[in-house]
Coordinates of C-alpha atoms in Angstrom, one line a residue:
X1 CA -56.4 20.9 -34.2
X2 CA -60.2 19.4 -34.1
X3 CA -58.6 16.5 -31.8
X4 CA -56.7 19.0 -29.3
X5 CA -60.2 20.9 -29.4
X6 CA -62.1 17.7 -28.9
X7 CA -59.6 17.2 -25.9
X8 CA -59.7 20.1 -24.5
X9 CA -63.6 20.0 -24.8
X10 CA -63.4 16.5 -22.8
X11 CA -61.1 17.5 -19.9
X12 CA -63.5 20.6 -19.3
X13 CA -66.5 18.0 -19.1
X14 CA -64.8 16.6 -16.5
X15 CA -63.6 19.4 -14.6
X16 CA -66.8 19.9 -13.9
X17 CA -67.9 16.6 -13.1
X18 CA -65.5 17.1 -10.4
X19 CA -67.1 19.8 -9.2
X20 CA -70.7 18.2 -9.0
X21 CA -69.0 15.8 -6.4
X22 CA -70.0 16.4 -2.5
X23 CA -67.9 16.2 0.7
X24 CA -68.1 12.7 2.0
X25 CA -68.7 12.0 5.7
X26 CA -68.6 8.3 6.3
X27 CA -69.4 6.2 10.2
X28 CA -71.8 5.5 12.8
X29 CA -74.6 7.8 12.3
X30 CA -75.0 7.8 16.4
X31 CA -70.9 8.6 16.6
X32 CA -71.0 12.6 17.2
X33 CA -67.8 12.5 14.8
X34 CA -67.3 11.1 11.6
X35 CA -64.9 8.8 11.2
X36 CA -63.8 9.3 7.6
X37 CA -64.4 12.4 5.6
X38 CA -63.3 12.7 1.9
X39 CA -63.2 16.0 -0.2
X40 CA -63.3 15.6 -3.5
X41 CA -61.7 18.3 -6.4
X42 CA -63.3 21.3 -6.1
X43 CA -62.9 22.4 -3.1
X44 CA -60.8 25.3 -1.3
X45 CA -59.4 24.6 2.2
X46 CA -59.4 26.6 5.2
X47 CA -57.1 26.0 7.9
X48 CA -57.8 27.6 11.0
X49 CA -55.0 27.8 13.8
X50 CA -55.0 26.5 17.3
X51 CA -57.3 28.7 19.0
X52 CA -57.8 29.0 22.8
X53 CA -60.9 30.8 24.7
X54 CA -61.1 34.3 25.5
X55 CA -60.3 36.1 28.6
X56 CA -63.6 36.9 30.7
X57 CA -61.9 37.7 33.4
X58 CA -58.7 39.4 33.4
X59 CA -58.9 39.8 37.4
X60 CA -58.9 36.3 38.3
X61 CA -56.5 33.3 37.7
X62 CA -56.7 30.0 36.5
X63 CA -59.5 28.5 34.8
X64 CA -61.6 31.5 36.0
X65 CA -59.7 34.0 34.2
X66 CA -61.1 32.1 30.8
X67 CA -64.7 31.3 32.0
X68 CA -64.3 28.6 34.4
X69 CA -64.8 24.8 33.3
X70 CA -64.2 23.1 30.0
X71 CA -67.9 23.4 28.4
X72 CA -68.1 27.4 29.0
X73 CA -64.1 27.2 27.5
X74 CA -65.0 25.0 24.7
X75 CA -68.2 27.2 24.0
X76 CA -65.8 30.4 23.5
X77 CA -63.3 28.7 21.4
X78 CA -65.4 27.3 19.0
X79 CA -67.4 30.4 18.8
X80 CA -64.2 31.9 17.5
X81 CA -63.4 29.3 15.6
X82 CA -67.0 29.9 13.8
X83 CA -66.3 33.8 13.7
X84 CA -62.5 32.9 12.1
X85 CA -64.7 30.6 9.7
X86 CA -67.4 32.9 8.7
X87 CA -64.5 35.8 7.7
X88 CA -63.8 33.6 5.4
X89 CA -67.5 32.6 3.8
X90 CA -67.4 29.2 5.2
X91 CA -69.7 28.1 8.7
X92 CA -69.2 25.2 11.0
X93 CA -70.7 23.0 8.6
X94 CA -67.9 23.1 6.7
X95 CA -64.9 21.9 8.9
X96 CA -63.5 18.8 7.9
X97 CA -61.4 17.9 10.5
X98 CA -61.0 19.3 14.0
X99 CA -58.0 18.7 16.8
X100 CA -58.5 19.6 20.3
X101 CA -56.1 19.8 23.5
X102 CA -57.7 19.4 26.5
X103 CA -56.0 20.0 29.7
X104 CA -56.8 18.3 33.0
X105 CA -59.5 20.0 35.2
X106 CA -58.2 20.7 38.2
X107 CA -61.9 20.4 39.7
X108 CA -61.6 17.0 38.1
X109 CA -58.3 15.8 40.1
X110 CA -56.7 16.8 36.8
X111 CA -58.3 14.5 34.6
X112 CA -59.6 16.1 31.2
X113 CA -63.3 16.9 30.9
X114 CA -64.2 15.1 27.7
X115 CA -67.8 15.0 28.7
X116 CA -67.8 18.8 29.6
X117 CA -65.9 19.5 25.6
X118 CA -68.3 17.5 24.4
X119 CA -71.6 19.2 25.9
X120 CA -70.0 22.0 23.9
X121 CA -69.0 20.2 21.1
X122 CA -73.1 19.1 20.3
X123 CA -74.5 22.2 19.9
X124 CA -72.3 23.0 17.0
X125 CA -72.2 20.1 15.4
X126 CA -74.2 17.1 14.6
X127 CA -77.9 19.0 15.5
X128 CA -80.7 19.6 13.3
X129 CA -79.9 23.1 12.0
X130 CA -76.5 21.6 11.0
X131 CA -75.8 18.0 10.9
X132 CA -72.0 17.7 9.5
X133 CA -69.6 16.0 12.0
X134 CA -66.2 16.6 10.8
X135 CA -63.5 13.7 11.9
X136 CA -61.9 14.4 15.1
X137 CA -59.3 13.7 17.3
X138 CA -58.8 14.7 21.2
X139 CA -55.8 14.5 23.6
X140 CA -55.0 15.4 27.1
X141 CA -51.8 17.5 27.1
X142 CA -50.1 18.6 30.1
X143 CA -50.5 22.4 29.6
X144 CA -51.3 25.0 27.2
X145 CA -50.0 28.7 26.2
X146 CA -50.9 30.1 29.2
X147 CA -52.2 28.9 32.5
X148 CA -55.5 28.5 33.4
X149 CA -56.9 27.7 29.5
X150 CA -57.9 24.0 29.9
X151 CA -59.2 24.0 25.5
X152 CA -57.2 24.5 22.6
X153 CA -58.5 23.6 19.0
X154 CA -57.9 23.7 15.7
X155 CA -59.8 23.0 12.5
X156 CA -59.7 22.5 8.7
X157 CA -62.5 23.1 6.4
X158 CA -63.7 22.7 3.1
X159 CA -65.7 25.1 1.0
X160 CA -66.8 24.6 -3.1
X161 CA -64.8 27.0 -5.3
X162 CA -67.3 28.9 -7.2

């Protein structure tokens, strides 16, 4: 009985051990993404579904009808994406891993705006109120749910279990 006690006694110990450990991000420094993020025990995670930007304008079409360009669409996805987060305690600072769609701009003969997502992208992430970059991945695809949204992303994050 002392033995399963003293056992018992050991695995807690290291339990929470495990729960002293910190999310890893590993890379460049200069990269705005990291480019290996571990998450040790301890951790919850929080998967948030591909979200696309909200209407602004339901009298137009196209792009317009969801703020124009892909910076302003960017901007009002990943504000959702921090709203979705914060409903569930966690911030930006938090996400792990992030995938985004990008369409091809029209305005850009149909060729995605990386530089306009990522304008976007750097003033959530990677700044000096909150440094985390969470590893990343983006595509071109040839359309989204409906027409006009040029952004669709999704994220998983990572917040200690208290």
């Amino acid at each position: 009985m002392k033995r399963l006690a003293a056992l018992a006694a050991g695995l807690c110990a290291l339990a929470g051990a495990a729960h002293a450990q910190e999310i890893v991000r590993g890379g460049d420094p200069k990269s705005p993404i990291a480019s290996v993020v571990t998450v040790p025990p301890g951790y919850e995670t929080i998967y948030v579904s591909g979200l696309t930007p909200a209407v602004v304008n339901k009298d137009a079409t196209g792009p317009a009808m969801f703020g124009g360009d892909t910076k302003t669409q960017t901007m009002s996805v990943l504000t959702r994406i921090q709203d979705t987060l914060k409903s569930q305690g966690a911030t930006m600072a938090d996400v792990v891993m992030m995938r985004v769609l990008l369409v091809g701009d029209p305005a850009k003969d149909g060729k995605m705006d990386f530089a306009g997502m990522m304008e976007a992208y750097k003033t959530f992430f990677g700044t000096a109120e909150q440094p985390n970059k969470p590893a990343r991945i983006t595509s071109q695809v040839a359309s989204l749910v409906q027409p006009g949204m040029l952004v669709e992303i999704e994220v998983q994050a990572a917040k200690k279990v208290k």
